[in-house]
């Protein structure tokens, strides 16, 4: 996943005054159509289109202007507008990845509409509410879960004498041993990764309730972070044992997964369409619980990767925008039923899970009810404060990982990264 460093700037008093909601009558007028910024035309954008149609059943004149851009472009445009204090050109609603949310809420405290008490926050998974709230206030309608699992090739496992049942609730250490046997039998690598992408490391550490920052979301948590150290040691084992396929960028990741180069891949449930894109593999894949960290008592077989939520900008039209989100993503079981059927999206809306909409058997995965499984694993995900510096610290650690893979002392490398983070991320 490409990442950019989010530059935190102070919101000017002009913007604060403009967004305070205490302006003139002209400011309070509702625009004819609501504008939304989102990325991924086949997932998030399509989900918004489905939500628009459902909302039109209540408001026939409702109109949504969905503008699709790459996530990095949305981050840059949002920062540019908010830092300048200009409201012109801002959307009414913006999709923000959970990893980035606290950075925006901290940098622009008056830019987002307070949704506290306007929807039933208890109807959403607690880790998602934690990621989208600040100082006890809710600033987003949660959307998809990044509930992660391990996508595995059941055909290659069986060729080496294993079954999917052998991979239930195991540790990474145990899975590495299985990977060695499968590699010896089939010649296939265990997983694929880009050394510059620490997504798998973040998934590993969250499985134990740890993150790259302390609970305050600001103080770097690198040196002395046993979950991080264990995760990096496991990663080096993948490399040393010849179990890691090395790719560069998203297209090569898909090539490795869909062209039989690896037997498994750990990722969030949003990765499912990338797996099913190779129709010739139907019946060969399964999904099992995410392996937990060995030797870390707090680690569980559940974690998160990505996920995003919808935020309302504190500009004219905010009430209408909030009403749209609350009536759709905030309360509609029918919407979530359509989302799972149309795009395989799994929300964090608890009543939707309780209604049994995720119980469909998926033929591509051998009849496994993967959406129900991901939804159940989501309830076990440890909540963490993603804080201010997820991608900044990840970029630093990508360099640390390279030093470690070249033979450096891990404790010394992590201590150096800790000091660097403390100097740069104040």
XYZ file of C-alpha atoms in Angstrom:
426
model
C 0.000 0.000 0.000
C 1.377 3.367 -0.963
C 1.663 5.742 1.923
C 2.305 9.445 2.349
C 3.330 11.362 5.391
C 0.474 13.500 6.604
C 1.760 16.961 7.451
C 0.011 18.367 10.486
C -0.724 22.040 10.297
C -2.562 24.406 12.535
C -6.033 25.422 11.420
C -6.317 29.150 11.090
C -8.775 31.171 13.081
C -10.523 32.014 9.836
C -11.343 28.356 9.218
C -12.403 27.804 12.820
C -14.773 30.741 12.638
C -16.100 29.600 9.289
C -16.755 26.073 10.514
C -18.179 26.952 13.906
C -21.753 26.777 12.676
C -22.407 30.306 13.986
C -22.182 32.038 10.646
C -24.735 33.831 8.524
C -27.971 32.450 7.112
C -26.202 32.062 3.794
C -23.755 29.655 5.404
C -26.550 27.480 6.765
C -28.215 26.888 3.415
C -28.230 23.278 2.270
C -26.562 22.605 -1.090
C -28.657 21.061 -3.856
C -26.532 17.918 -3.926
C -24.180 16.456 -1.348
C -20.601 15.866 -2.445
C -18.627 12.855 -1.225
C -14.946 12.061 -1.679
C -14.039 8.359 -1.692
C -11.586 5.946 -3.289
C -11.969 2.533 -4.976
C -14.762 2.551 -7.598
C -15.536 -1.136 -7.088
C -15.885 -1.004 -3.312
C -16.364 2.311 -1.488
C -17.780 4.266 -4.418
C -20.159 1.464 -5.303
C -21.242 1.210 -1.653
C -22.133 4.907 -1.677
C -24.179 4.435 -4.841
C -26.158 1.647 -3.209
C -26.690 3.793 -0.112
C -27.922 6.670 -2.282
C -30.604 4.505 -3.852
C -31.781 3.291 -0.452
C -31.944 6.857 0.896
C -33.983 7.952 -2.120
C -36.776 5.698 -0.880
C -37.176 8.215 1.970
C -36.197 11.329 0.041
C -36.950 11.098 -3.664
C -35.167 14.387 -4.396
C -31.940 13.338 -2.687
C -28.852 13.600 -4.852
C -25.297 12.462 -4.159
C -22.273 13.681 -6.104
C -19.625 10.990 -5.618
C -16.098 12.044 -6.582
C -13.607 9.183 -6.809
C -9.879 9.743 -6.302
C -6.984 7.681 -5.015
C -6.794 7.670 -1.233
C -3.471 9.516 -1.234
C -4.954 12.262 -3.426
C -7.927 12.658 -1.096
C -5.601 12.989 1.894
C -3.536 15.635 0.113
C -6.555 17.620 -1.111
C -8.219 17.507 2.296
C -5.065 18.712 4.034
C -4.583 21.515 1.524
C -8.130 22.802 1.914
C -8.333 22.497 5.681
C -4.931 24.054 6.311
C -5.750 27.040 4.113
C -8.987 27.726 5.969
C -10.978 27.710 2.732
C -14.356 25.989 2.665
C -14.796 26.275 -1.087
C -14.249 22.971 -2.804
C -14.600 20.842 0.326
C -16.933 17.830 0.198
C -19.854 17.398 2.569
C -18.717 13.851 3.354
C -15.275 12.298 3.125
C -14.102 8.725 3.555
C -11.042 8.497 5.822
C -9.026 5.383 6.579
C -9.094 4.509 10.284
C -5.292 4.619 10.497
C -5.369 8.303 9.484
C -8.453 9.476 11.366
C -6.857 10.639 14.616
C -4.343 12.737 12.691
C -7.132 14.683 10.997
C -9.185 15.027 14.178
C -6.169 16.350 16.069
C -4.961 18.720 13.360
C -8.374 20.148 12.494
C -10.529 19.911 15.628
C -13.313 22.154 14.309
C -13.409 20.820 10.769
C -15.618 17.803 11.396
C -19.253 17.700 12.471
C -19.857 16.204 15.910
C -22.171 13.188 15.507
C -22.315 12.294 19.202
C -25.830 11.234 20.185
C -27.094 11.391 16.619
C -26.707 7.646 16.039
C -26.509 4.533 18.201
C -22.765 4.146 18.669
C -23.325 0.994 20.742
C -24.633 -0.668 17.582
C -21.083 -0.713 16.193
C -18.045 -2.760 17.169
C -16.155 -1.050 19.975
C -12.752 -1.028 18.233
C -14.325 0.899 15.348
C -15.912 3.503 17.615
C -12.562 3.928 19.356
C -10.847 4.570 16.018
C -13.375 7.231 14.951
C -13.794 9.137 18.223
C -11.782 11.770 20.043
C -12.195 13.136 23.570
C -15.365 11.107 24.032
C -17.056 12.473 20.920
C -18.080 10.526 17.800
C -17.007 12.085 14.522
C -17.858 9.395 11.979
C -20.392 6.823 10.932
C -18.304 3.622 10.913
C -18.208 1.729 7.657
C -16.320 -1.433 6.785
C -14.345 -3.661 9.064
C -10.784 -4.534 8.189
C -11.277 -7.848 9.980
C -8.368 -9.965 8.780
C -7.791 -13.637 8.203
C -5.363 -15.935 6.450
C -6.392 -16.786 2.888
C -5.001 -20.265 2.170
C -4.829 -22.633 -0.806
C -6.499 -25.799 0.409
C -5.277 -27.757 -2.647
C -1.591 -27.121 -1.891
C -2.119 -27.815 1.814
C -3.726 -31.164 1.005
C -0.887 -32.023 -1.378
C 1.469 -31.694 1.599
C -0.785 -33.725 3.894
C -2.557 -30.885 5.718
C -6.167 -29.772 5.881
C -7.828 -26.451 6.594
C -8.710 -27.780 10.045
C -4.986 -27.968 10.852
C -4.796 -24.189 10.540
C -7.501 -23.244 13.025
C -6.341 -20.917 15.823
C -2.615 -21.595 15.473
C 0.464 -19.429 16.037
C 2.727 -18.007 13.338
C 5.452 -20.289 14.610
C 3.256 -23.322 13.961
C 2.295 -22.009 10.549
C 5.931 -21.533 9.569
C 6.538 -25.227 10.258
C 3.582 -26.105 8.040
C 4.946 -23.733 5.420
C 8.265 -25.553 5.375
C 6.530 -28.849 4.615
C 4.359 -27.321 1.914
C 7.371 -25.614 0.338
C 9.280 -28.908 0.283
C 6.330 -30.693 -1.324
C 5.009 -28.077 -3.746
C 7.847 -25.592 -4.156
C 5.438 -22.765 -3.310
C 6.285 -19.923 -0.933
C 4.246 -19.312 2.199
C 3.340 -15.652 1.644
C 4.296 -12.637 -0.448
C 5.240 -9.177 0.763
C 6.909 -5.922 -0.146
C 9.651 -5.043 2.374
C 8.423 -1.446 2.255
C 4.888 -2.416 3.287
C 4.551 -3.224 6.983
C 0.870 -4.092 6.816
C 1.517 -7.632 8.017
C 3.570 -6.307 10.943
C 0.746 -3.968 11.955
C -1.717 -6.854 11.795
C 0.547 -8.975 13.978
C 1.013 -6.383 16.693
C -2.668 -5.431 16.853
C -3.522 -9.087 17.473
C -1.935 -8.573 20.906
C -3.542 -5.195 21.565
C -0.336 -3.241 20.869
C 0.388 -0.466 18.390
C 3.221 1.706 17.110
C 2.332 4.389 19.636
C 1.411 4.250 23.304
C -2.181 4.514 24.486
C -1.999 8.298 24.141
C -1.683 7.824 20.382
C 1.348 10.116 20.245
C 4.320 8.629 22.118
C 6.261 6.200 19.877
C 6.084 2.588 21.085
C 9.031 0.927 19.353
C 11.871 0.011 21.734
C 10.626 -2.434 24.343
C 7.539 -3.334 22.297
C 7.725 -7.120 22.542
C 4.910 -7.666 20.062
C 6.731 -5.568 17.472
C 10.031 -7.335 18.137
C 8.419 -10.781 17.843
C 6.681 -9.765 14.613
C 9.919 -8.593 13.022
C 11.673 -11.785 14.133
C 8.929 -13.832 12.471
C 9.280 -11.794 9.302
C 13.014 -12.469 9.216
C 12.249 -16.169 9.654
C 10.057 -16.038 6.537
C 13.033 -14.632 4.667
C 15.717 -16.885 6.182
C 13.676 -20.045 5.583
C 12.982 -19.119 1.963
C 9.238 -18.884 2.569
C 8.696 -15.270 1.447
C 7.978 -14.246 -2.127
C 9.174 -10.682 -2.564
C 7.029 -8.363 -4.677
C 6.962 -4.643 -5.367
C 3.638 -2.817 -5.437
C 0.000 -3.838 -5.628
C 0.026 -5.334 -9.139
C 2.859 -7.722 -8.286
C 1.050 -8.712 -5.090
C -2.003 -9.725 -7.116
C 0.217 -11.539 -9.594
C 1.836 -13.579 -6.814
C -1.524 -14.538 -5.300
C -3.352 -15.268 -8.541
C -0.491 -16.947 -10.410
C 0.206 -19.730 -7.895
C 3.387 -18.255 -6.433
C 2.227 -18.532 -2.801
C -0.042 -20.796 -0.773
C -1.498 -18.095 1.457
C -1.853 -14.397 2.158
C -2.832 -12.561 5.329
C -5.095 -9.585 4.735
C -8.326 -7.821 5.565
C -11.620 -9.144 4.209
C -11.623 -6.371 1.600
C -8.983 -8.484 -0.187
C -11.611 -11.111 -1.096
C -12.431 -9.606 -4.541
C -8.733 -9.791 -5.410
C -8.748 -13.506 -4.630
C -11.965 -14.270 -6.500
C -10.790 -12.322 -9.556
C -8.981 -15.484 -10.679
C -12.044 -17.591 -11.480
C -9.992 -20.690 -12.306
C -9.081 -20.953 -8.603
C -12.684 -21.437 -7.492
C -12.871 -24.119 -4.825
C -9.142 -24.011 -4.078
C -9.184 -21.255 -1.462
C -10.305 -21.103 2.165
C -9.986 -18.510 4.927
C -8.764 -19.381 8.439
C -8.283 -17.278 11.594
C -5.277 -14.974 11.638
C -2.342 -16.713 13.392
C -1.472 -15.279 16.799
C 1.979 -14.263 18.027
C 3.931 -17.009 19.811
C 5.051 -16.213 23.347
C 2.732 -13.186 23.641
C -0.011 -14.150 26.069
C -2.303 -11.287 25.031
C -2.238 -12.204 21.338
C -5.458 -13.582 19.845
C -6.429 -15.104 16.500
C -8.029 -11.902 15.255
C -6.796 -8.570 13.979
C -7.539 -5.685 11.647
C -6.112 -4.393 8.380
C -7.321 -1.071 7.073
C -10.996 -0.192 7.175
C -12.513 3.259 6.825
C -15.398 5.455 7.981
C -17.479 8.403 6.768
C -16.891 11.877 8.213
C -19.122 14.927 7.786
C -17.404 18.260 7.187
C -18.556 21.114 9.400
C -19.827 23.189 6.461
C -23.258 24.050 5.034
C -25.211 20.875 4.342
C -23.808 19.076 7.386
C -27.252 18.242 8.811
C -28.417 16.725 5.529
C -25.137 14.831 5.165
C -25.419 13.430 8.684
C -29.047 12.445 8.049
C -28.031 10.520 4.911
C -25.248 8.622 6.674
C -27.324 7.854 9.773
C -30.252 6.527 7.735
C -28.017 4.306 5.625
C -24.650 3.172 6.980
C -25.760 4.054 10.512
C -28.959 2.016 10.715
C -30.002 0.139 7.565
C -29.787 -3.656 7.672
C -31.111 -3.667 4.094
C -28.087 -1.637 3.009
C -25.608 -4.007 4.611
C -27.422 -6.951 3.072
C -27.017 -5.409 -0.372
C -23.399 -4.510 0.295
C -22.396 -8.061 1.118
C -24.302 -9.415 -1.890
C -23.067 -6.828 -4.368
C -19.453 -6.166 -3.338
C -18.693 -8.503 -0.444
C -18.397 -5.601 2.000
C -18.687 -6.404 5.705
C -19.725 -3.553 7.939
C -19.227 -3.110 11.671
C -22.955 -2.608 12.306
C -23.787 -5.254 14.936
C -27.545 -5.602 14.154
C -26.642 -6.576 10.575
C -24.557 -9.465 11.880
C -27.295 -10.499 14.277
C -29.784 -10.516 11.391
C -27.785 -13.310 9.762
C -27.042 -11.518 6.501
C -23.469 -12.818 6.429
C -24.413 -16.507 6.516
C -24.282 -17.171 2.765
C -22.111 -20.062 1.601
C -19.538 -18.859 -0.924
C -18.912 -21.387 -3.682
C -15.506 -19.941 -4.596
C -14.319 -20.803 -1.082
C -15.685 -24.329 -1.165
C -19.012 -23.348 0.397
C -17.416 -21.676 3.401
C -19.455 -18.896 5.028
C -16.490 -16.528 4.894
C -18.462 -13.353 5.598
C -19.883 -14.819 8.761
C -16.402 -15.936 9.796
C -14.882 -12.500 9.203
C -17.751 -10.908 11.099
C -17.240 -13.199 14.091
C -13.480 -12.572 14.091
C -14.180 -8.836 14.011
C -15.801 -9.093 17.433
C -12.495 -10.401 18.832
C -10.239 -7.686 17.391
C -8.326 -5.895 20.171
C -9.021 -2.187 20.159
C -5.998 0.091 19.911
C -5.462 3.811 19.485
C -4.084 4.182 15.957
C -3.017 7.640 16.984
C -1.190 10.290 15.038
C 1.771 8.602 13.426
C 0.902 5.186 11.986
C 2.366 5.746 8.531
C 5.234 7.957 9.672
C 6.468 5.283 12.066
C 5.807 2.548 9.509
C 8.098 4.349 7.054
C 10.841 4.523 9.687
C 10.414 0.853 10.538
C 10.631 -0.158 6.891
C 14.204 1.146 6.980
C 14.769 -0.607 10.313
C 13.542 -3.868 8.795
C 16.064 -3.628 5.983
C 18.848 -3.073 8.530
C 17.670 -6.106 10.501
C 17.460 -8.310 7.410
C 21.075 -7.357 6.615
C 22.163 -8.737 9.991
C 21.838 -5.817 12.378
C 21.074 -6.218 16.075
C 17.293 -5.899 16.443
C 17.259 -4.369 19.930
C 19.752 -1.702 18.877
C 17.860 -1.029 15.657
C 14.553 -0.583 17.514
C 16.175 1.699 20.080
C 17.571 3.855 17.281
C 14.125 3.977 15.623
C 12.571 4.963 18.954
C 14.957 7.880 19.334
C 14.432 8.979 15.745
C 10.636 8.900 16.177
C 10.834 10.871 19.403
C 12.940 13.537 17.680
C 10.805 13.864 14.570
C 7.243 13.206 15.775
C 6.593 15.806 18.445
